[in-house]
Short mmCIF file of the N, C-alpha and C atoms (twelve columns), coordinates in Angstrom:
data_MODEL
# 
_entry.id   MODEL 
# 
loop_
_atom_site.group_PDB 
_atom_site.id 
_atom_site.type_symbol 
_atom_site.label_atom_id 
_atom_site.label_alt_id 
_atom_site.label_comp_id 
_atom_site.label_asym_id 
_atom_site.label_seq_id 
_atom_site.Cartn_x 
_atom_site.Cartn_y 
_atom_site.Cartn_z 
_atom_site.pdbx_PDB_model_num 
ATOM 1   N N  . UNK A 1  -16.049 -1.102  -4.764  1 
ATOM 2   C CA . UNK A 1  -15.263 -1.697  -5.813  1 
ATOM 3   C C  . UNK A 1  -13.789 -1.687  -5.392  1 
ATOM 4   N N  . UNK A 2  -12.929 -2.791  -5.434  1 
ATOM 5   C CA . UNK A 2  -11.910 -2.593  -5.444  1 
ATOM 6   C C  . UNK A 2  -11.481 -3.482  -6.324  1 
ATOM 7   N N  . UNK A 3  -9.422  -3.151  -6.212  1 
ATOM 8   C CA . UNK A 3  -8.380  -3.456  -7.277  1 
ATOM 9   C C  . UNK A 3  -7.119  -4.208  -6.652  1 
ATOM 10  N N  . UNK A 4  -6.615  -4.875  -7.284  1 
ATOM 11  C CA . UNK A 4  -5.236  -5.741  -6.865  1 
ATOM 12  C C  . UNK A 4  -4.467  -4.486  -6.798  1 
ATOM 13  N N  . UNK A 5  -3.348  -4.604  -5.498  1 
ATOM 14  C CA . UNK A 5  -2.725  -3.903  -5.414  1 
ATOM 15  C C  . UNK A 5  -2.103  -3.899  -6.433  1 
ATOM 16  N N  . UNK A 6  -1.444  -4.589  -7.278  1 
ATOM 17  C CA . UNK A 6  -0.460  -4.712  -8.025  1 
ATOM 18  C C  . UNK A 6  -0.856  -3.870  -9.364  1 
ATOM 19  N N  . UNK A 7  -2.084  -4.085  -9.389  1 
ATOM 20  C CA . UNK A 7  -2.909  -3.508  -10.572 1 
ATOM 21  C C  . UNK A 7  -2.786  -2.116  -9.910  1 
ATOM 22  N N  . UNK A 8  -3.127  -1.685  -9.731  1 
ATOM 23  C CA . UNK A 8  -2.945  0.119   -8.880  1 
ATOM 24  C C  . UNK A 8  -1.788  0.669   -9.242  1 
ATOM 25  N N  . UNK A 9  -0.577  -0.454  -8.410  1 
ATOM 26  C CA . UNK A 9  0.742   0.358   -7.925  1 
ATOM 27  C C  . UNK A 9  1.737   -0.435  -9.110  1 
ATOM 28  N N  . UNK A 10 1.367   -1.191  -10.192 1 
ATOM 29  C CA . UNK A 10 1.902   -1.933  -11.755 1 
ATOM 30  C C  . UNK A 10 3.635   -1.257  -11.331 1 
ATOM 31  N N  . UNK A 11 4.004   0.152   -11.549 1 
ATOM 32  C CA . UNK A 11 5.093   0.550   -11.895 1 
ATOM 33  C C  . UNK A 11 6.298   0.221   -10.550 1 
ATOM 34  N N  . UNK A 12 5.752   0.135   -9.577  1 
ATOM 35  C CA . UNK A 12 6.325   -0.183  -8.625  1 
ATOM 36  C C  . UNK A 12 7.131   -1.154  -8.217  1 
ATOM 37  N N  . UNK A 13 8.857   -0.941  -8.069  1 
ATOM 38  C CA . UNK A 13 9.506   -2.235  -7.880  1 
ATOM 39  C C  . UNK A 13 9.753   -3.247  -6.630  1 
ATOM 40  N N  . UNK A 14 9.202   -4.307  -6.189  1 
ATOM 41  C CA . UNK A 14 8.786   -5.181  -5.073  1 
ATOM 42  C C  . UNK A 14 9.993   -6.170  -5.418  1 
ATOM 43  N N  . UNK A 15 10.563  -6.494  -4.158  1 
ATOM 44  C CA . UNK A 15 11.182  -7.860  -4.009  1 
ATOM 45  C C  . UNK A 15 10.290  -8.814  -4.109  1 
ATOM 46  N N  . UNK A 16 10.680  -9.759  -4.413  1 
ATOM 47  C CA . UNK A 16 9.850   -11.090 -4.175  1 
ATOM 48  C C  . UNK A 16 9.039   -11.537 -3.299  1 
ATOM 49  N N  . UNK A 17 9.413   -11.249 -2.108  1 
ATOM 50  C CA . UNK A 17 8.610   -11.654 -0.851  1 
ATOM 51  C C  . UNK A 17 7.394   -10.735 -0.733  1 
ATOM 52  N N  . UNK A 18 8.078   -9.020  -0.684  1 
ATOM 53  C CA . UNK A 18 6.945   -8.346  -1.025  1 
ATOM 54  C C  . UNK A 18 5.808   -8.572  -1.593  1 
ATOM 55  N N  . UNK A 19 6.007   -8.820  -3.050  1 
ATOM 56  C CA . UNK A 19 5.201   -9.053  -4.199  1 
ATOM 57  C C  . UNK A 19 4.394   -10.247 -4.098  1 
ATOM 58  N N  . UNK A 20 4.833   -11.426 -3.371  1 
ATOM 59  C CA . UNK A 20 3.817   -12.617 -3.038  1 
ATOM 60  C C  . UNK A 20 3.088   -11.846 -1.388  1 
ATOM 61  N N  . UNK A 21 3.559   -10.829 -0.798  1 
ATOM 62  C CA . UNK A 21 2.533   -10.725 0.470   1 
ATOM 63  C C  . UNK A 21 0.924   -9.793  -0.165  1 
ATOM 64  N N  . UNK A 22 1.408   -8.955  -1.398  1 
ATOM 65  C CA . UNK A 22 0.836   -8.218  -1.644  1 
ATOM 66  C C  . UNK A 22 -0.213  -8.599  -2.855  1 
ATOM 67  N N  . UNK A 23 0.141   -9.802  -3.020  1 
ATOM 68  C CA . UNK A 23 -0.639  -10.500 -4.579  1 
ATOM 69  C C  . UNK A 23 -1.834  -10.151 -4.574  1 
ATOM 70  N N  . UNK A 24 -2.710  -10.757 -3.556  1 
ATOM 71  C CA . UNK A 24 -4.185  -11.068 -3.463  1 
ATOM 72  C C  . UNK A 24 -4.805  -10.081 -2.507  1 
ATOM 73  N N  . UNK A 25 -3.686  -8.970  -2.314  1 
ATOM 74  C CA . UNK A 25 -4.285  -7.645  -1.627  1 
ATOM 75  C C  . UNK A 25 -5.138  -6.211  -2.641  1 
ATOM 76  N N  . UNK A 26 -6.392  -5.943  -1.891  1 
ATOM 77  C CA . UNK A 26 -6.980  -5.570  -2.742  1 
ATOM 78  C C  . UNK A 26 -6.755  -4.285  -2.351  1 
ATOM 79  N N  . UNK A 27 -6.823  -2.945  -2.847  1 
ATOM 80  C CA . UNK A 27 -6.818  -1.822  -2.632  1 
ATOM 81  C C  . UNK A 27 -8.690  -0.998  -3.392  1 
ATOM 82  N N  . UNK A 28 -9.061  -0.669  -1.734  1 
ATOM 83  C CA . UNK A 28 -10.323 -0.409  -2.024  1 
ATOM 84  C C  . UNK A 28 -10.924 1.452   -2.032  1 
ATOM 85  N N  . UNK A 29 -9.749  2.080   -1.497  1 
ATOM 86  C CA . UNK A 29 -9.781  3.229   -2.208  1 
ATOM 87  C C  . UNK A 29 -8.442  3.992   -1.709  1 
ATOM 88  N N  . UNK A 30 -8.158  5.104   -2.661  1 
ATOM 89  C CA . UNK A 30 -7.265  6.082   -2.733  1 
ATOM 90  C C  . UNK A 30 -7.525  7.368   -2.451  1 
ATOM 91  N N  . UNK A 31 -7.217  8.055   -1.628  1 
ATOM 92  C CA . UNK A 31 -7.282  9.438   -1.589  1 
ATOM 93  C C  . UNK A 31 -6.244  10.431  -1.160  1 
ATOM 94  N N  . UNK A 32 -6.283  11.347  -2.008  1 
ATOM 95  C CA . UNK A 32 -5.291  12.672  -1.457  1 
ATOM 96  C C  . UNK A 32 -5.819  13.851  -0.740  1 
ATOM 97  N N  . UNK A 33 -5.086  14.624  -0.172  1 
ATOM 98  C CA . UNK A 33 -5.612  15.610  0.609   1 
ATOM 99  C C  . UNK A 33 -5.588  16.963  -0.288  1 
ATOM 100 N N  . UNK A 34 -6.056  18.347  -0.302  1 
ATOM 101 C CA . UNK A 34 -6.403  19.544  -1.475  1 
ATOM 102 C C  . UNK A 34 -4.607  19.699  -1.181  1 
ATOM 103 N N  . UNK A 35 -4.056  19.314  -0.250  1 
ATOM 104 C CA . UNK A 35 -2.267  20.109  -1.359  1 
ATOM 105 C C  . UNK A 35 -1.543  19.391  -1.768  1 
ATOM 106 N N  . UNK A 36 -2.531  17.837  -2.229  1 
ATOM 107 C CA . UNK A 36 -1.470  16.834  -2.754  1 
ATOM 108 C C  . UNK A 36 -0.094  16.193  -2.595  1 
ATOM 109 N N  . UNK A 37 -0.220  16.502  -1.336  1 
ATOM 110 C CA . UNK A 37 1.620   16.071  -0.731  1 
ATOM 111 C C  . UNK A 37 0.804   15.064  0.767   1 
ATOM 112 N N  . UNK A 38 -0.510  14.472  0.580   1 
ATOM 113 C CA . UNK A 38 -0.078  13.578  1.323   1 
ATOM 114 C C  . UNK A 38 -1.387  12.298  0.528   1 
ATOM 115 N N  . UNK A 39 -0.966  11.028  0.535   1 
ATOM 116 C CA . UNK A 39 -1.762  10.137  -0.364  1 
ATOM 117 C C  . UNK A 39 -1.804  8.798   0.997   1 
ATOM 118 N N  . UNK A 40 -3.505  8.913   0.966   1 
ATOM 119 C CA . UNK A 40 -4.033  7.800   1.742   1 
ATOM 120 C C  . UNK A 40 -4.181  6.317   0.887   1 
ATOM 121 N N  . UNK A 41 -4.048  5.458   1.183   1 
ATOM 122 C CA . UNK A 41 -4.385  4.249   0.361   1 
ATOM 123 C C  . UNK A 41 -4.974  2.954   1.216   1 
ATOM 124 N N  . UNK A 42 -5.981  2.360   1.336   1 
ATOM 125 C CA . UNK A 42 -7.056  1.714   1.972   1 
ATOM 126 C C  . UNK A 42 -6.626  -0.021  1.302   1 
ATOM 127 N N  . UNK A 43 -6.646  -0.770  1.691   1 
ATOM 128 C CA . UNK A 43 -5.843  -1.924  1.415   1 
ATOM 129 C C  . UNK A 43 -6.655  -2.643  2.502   1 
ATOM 130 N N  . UNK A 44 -6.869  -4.189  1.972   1 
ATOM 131 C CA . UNK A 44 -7.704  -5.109  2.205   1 
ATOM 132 C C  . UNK A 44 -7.611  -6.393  2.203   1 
ATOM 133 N N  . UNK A 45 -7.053  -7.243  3.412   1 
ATOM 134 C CA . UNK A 45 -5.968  -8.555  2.973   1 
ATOM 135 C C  . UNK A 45 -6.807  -9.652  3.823   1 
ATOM 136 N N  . UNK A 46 -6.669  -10.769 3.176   1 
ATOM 137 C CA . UNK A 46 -6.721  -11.833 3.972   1 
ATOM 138 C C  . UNK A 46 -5.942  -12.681 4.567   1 
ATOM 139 N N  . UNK A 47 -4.887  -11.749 4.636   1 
ATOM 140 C CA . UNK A 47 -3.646  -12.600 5.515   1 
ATOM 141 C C  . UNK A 47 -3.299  -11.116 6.428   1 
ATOM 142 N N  . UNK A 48 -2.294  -11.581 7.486   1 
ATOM 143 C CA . UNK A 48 -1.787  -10.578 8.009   1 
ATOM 144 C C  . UNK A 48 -0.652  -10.002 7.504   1 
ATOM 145 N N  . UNK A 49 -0.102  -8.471  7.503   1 
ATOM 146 C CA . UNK A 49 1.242   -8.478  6.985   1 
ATOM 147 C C  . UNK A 49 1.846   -7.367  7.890   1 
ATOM 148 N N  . UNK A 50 2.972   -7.947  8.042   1 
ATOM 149 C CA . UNK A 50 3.649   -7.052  8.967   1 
ATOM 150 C C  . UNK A 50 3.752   -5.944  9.015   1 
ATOM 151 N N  . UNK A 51 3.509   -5.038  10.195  1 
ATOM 152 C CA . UNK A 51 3.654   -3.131  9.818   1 
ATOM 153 C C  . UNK A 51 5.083   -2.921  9.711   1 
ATOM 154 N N  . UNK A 52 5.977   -3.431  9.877   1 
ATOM 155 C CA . UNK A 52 6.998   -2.835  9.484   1 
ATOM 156 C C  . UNK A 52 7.284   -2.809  8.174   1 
ATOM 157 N N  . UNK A 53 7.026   -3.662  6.979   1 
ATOM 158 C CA . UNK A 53 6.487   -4.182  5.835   1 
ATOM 159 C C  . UNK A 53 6.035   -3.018  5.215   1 
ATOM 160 N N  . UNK A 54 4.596   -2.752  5.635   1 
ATOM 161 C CA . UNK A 54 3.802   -1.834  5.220   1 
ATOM 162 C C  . UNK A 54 4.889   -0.605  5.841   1 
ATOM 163 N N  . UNK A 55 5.155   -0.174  6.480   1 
ATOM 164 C CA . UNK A 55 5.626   1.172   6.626   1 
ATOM 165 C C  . UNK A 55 7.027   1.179   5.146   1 
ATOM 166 N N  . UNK A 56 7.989   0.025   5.191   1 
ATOM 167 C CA . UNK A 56 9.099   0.012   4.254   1 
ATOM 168 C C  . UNK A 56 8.439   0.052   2.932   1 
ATOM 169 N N  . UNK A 57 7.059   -0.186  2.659   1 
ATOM 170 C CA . UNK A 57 6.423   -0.261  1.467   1 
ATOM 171 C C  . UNK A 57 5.508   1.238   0.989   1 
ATOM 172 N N  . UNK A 58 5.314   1.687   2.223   1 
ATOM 173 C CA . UNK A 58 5.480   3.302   2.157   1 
ATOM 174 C C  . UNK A 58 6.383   4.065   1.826   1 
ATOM 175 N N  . UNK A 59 7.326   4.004   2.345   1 
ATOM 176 C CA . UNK A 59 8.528   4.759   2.158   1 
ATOM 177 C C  . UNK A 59 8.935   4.565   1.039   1 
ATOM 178 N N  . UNK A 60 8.899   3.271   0.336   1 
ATOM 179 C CA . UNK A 60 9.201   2.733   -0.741  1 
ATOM 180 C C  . UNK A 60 8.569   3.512   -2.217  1 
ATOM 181 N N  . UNK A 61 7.035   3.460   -2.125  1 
ATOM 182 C CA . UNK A 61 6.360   3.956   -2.361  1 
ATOM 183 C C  . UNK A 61 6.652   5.693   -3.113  1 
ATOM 184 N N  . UNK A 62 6.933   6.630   -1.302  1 
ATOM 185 C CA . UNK A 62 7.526   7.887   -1.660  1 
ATOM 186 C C  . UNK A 62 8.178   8.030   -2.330  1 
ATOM 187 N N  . UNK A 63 9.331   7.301   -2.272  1 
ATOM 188 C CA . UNK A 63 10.926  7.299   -2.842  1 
ATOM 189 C C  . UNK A 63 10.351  7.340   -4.388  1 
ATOM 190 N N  . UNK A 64 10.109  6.123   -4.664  1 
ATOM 191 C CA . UNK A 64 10.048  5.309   -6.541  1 
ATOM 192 C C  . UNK A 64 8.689   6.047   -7.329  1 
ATOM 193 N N  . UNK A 65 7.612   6.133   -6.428  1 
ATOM 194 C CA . UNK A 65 6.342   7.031   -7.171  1 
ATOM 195 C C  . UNK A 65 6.228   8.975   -7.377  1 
ATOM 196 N N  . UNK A 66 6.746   9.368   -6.284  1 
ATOM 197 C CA . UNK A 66 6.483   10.533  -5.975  1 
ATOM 198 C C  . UNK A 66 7.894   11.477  -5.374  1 
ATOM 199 N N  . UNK A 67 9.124   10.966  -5.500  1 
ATOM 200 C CA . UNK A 67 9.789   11.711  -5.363  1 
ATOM 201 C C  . UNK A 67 10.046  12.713  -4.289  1 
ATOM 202 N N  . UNK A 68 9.567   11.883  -3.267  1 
ATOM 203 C CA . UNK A 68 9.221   12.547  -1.857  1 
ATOM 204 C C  . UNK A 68 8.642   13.847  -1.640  1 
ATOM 205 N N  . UNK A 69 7.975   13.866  -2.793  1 
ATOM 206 C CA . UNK A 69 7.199   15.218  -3.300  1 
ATOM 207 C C  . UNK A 69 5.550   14.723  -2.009  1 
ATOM 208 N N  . UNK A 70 5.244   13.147  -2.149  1 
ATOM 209 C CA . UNK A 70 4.133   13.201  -1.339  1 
ATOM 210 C C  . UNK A 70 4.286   12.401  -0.323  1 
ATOM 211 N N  . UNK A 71 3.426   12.656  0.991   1 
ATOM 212 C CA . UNK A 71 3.740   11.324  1.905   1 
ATOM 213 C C  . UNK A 71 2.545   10.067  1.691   1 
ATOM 214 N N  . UNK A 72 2.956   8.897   1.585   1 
ATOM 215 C CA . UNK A 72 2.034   7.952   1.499   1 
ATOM 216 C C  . UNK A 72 1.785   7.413   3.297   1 
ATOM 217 N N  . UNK A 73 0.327   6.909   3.574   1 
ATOM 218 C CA . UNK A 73 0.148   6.220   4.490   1 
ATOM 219 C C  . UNK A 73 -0.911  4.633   3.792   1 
ATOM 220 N N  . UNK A 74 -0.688  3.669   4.185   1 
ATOM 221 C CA . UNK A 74 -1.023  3.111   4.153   1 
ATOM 222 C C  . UNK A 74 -2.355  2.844   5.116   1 
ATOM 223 N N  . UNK A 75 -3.450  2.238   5.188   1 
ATOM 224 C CA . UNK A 75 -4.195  2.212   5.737   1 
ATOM 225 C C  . UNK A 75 -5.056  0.315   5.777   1 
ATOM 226 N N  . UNK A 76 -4.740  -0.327  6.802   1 
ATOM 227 C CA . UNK A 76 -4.714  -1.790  6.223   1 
ATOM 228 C C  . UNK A 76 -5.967  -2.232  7.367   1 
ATOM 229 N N  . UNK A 77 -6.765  -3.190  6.398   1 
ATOM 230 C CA . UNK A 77 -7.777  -4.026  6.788   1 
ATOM 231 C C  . UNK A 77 -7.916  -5.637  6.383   1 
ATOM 232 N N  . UNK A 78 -7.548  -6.138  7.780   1 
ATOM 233 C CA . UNK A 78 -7.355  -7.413  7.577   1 
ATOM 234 C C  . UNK A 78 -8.726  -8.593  7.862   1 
ATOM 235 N N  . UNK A 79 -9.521  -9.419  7.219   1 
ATOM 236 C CA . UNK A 79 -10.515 -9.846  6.809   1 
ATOM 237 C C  . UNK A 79 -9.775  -11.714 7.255   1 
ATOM 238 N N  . UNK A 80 -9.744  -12.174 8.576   1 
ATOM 239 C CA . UNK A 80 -9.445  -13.329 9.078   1 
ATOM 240 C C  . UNK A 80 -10.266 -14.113 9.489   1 
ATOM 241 N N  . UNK A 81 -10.196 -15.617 9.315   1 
ATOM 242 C CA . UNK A 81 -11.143 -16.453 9.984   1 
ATOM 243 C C  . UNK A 81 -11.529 -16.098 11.429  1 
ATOM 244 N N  . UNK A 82 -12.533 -17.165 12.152  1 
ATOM 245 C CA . UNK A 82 -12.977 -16.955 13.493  1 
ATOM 246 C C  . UNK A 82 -12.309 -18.313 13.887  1 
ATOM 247 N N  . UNK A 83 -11.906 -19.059 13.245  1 
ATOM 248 C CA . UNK A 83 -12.176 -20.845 13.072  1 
ATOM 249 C C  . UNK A 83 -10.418 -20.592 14.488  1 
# 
């Protein structure tokens, strides 16, 4: 089962560009580790998006969700034609 990123991460503030790379990205699971200071997140796109992107959207992430209380990693799976 998965969820729109946006639906997940709702409180989170995205520039514009961000927010259209991340629209139709699905987030298919979440997990933390037992001391809660580090948060995995599994993400599922049919486009490509840049890692530098994803890393500034991590950090981003730390900063605005968690107060650098946790580290986020992103974890990305991209689902592209053969054509």
């Amino acid at each position: 089962m998965s969820t729109l990123f946006s639906e997940v991460f709702s409180e989170l503030h995205m520039d514009e560009k961000t927010r259209r790379l991340f629209a139709n990205t699905d987030i298919t699971r979440v997990s933390v580790n037992k001391g809660r200071d580090f948060l995995r997140v599994y993400l599922s796109s049919d486009h490509l998006i840049d890692k530098s992107i994803i890393r500034r959207l991590e950090e981003q992430m730390e900063r605005e969700l968690f107060s650098y209380r946790m580290k986020v990693h992103i974890i990305e799976r991209f689902h592209l034609s053969q054509a």
